[in-house]
């Protein structure tokens, strides 16, 4: 499962595909204080990156894969 929602944290793990983008957007729009945990994420479809950029939800944990984290940080760190 690539997408799991807790009270105020969206957990993205493994490969998060395009089919998850709409669910992620709907959840983030309903939770203005939400944060995103990418620590177990190994692949993030660009549609989900766009959702995270648009929502501006803070990232509370970056991917453990340093290359993926380094690739995502420039796109997501300034939207928080």
XYZ file of C-alpha atoms in Angstrom:
80
model
C 0.000 0.000 0.000
C 1.588 3.264 -1.086
C -0.726 5.688 0.688
C -2.025 5.585 4.259
C -3.749 8.326 6.200
C -3.475 8.852 9.944
C -5.092 11.672 11.928
C -2.827 14.429 10.618
C -0.125 12.573 8.689
C -0.169 11.128 5.200
C 2.259 8.212 5.005
C 3.607 7.596 1.516
C 5.482 4.328 1.131
C 6.989 2.198 -1.591
C 5.898 3.352 -5.062
C 3.108 5.940 -4.937
C 1.439 5.915 -8.337
C -0.713 8.259 -10.355
C -3.861 6.544 -9.089
C -3.090 7.886 -5.590
C -2.860 11.560 -6.560
C -6.566 12.354 -6.362
C -6.964 10.586 -2.991
C -3.959 12.485 -1.647
C -5.290 15.808 -2.903
C -8.758 15.228 -1.411
C -7.292 14.271 1.955
C -4.868 17.206 2.088
C -7.597 19.676 1.168
C -9.661 18.453 4.110
C -6.747 18.589 6.565
C -5.083 22.026 6.508
C -2.775 21.095 9.417
C -1.650 17.841 7.791
C 1.960 16.764 7.342
C 3.505 14.280 4.951
C 5.869 11.431 5.828
C 7.944 10.244 2.859
C 10.451 8.168 4.858
C 9.368 4.842 3.329
C 8.717 6.200 -0.165
C 10.840 4.712 -2.957
C 9.088 6.291 -5.969
C 6.714 9.217 -6.283
C 4.751 9.731 -9.494
C 4.987 13.356 -10.725
C 1.227 13.813 -10.224
C 1.764 13.339 -6.494
C 4.643 15.798 -6.493
C 2.311 18.349 -8.075
C -0.298 17.663 -5.389
C 2.282 18.174 -2.641
C 3.516 21.378 -4.252
C -0.014 22.757 -4.633
C -1.146 21.758 -1.141
C 1.960 23.126 0.555
C 1.757 20.507 3.305
C 4.952 20.305 5.351
C 7.161 17.257 4.897
C 7.870 15.778 8.338
C 10.170 13.005 7.059
C 12.094 12.766 3.795
C 12.726 9.510 1.907
C 15.468 7.353 3.379
C 16.808 6.994 -0.172
C 19.185 9.952 -0.269
C 18.997 10.344 -4.045
C 15.194 10.565 -3.987
C 15.259 12.965 -1.040
C 17.817 15.179 -2.784
C 15.649 15.198 -5.900
C 12.438 16.073 -4.035
C 13.716 18.689 -1.584
C 14.195 21.535 -4.083
C 10.636 21.085 -5.338
C 8.957 20.725 -1.947
C 10.979 22.566 0.668
C 9.993 26.077 -0.461
C 6.252 25.360 -0.583
C 5.985 24.798 3.158
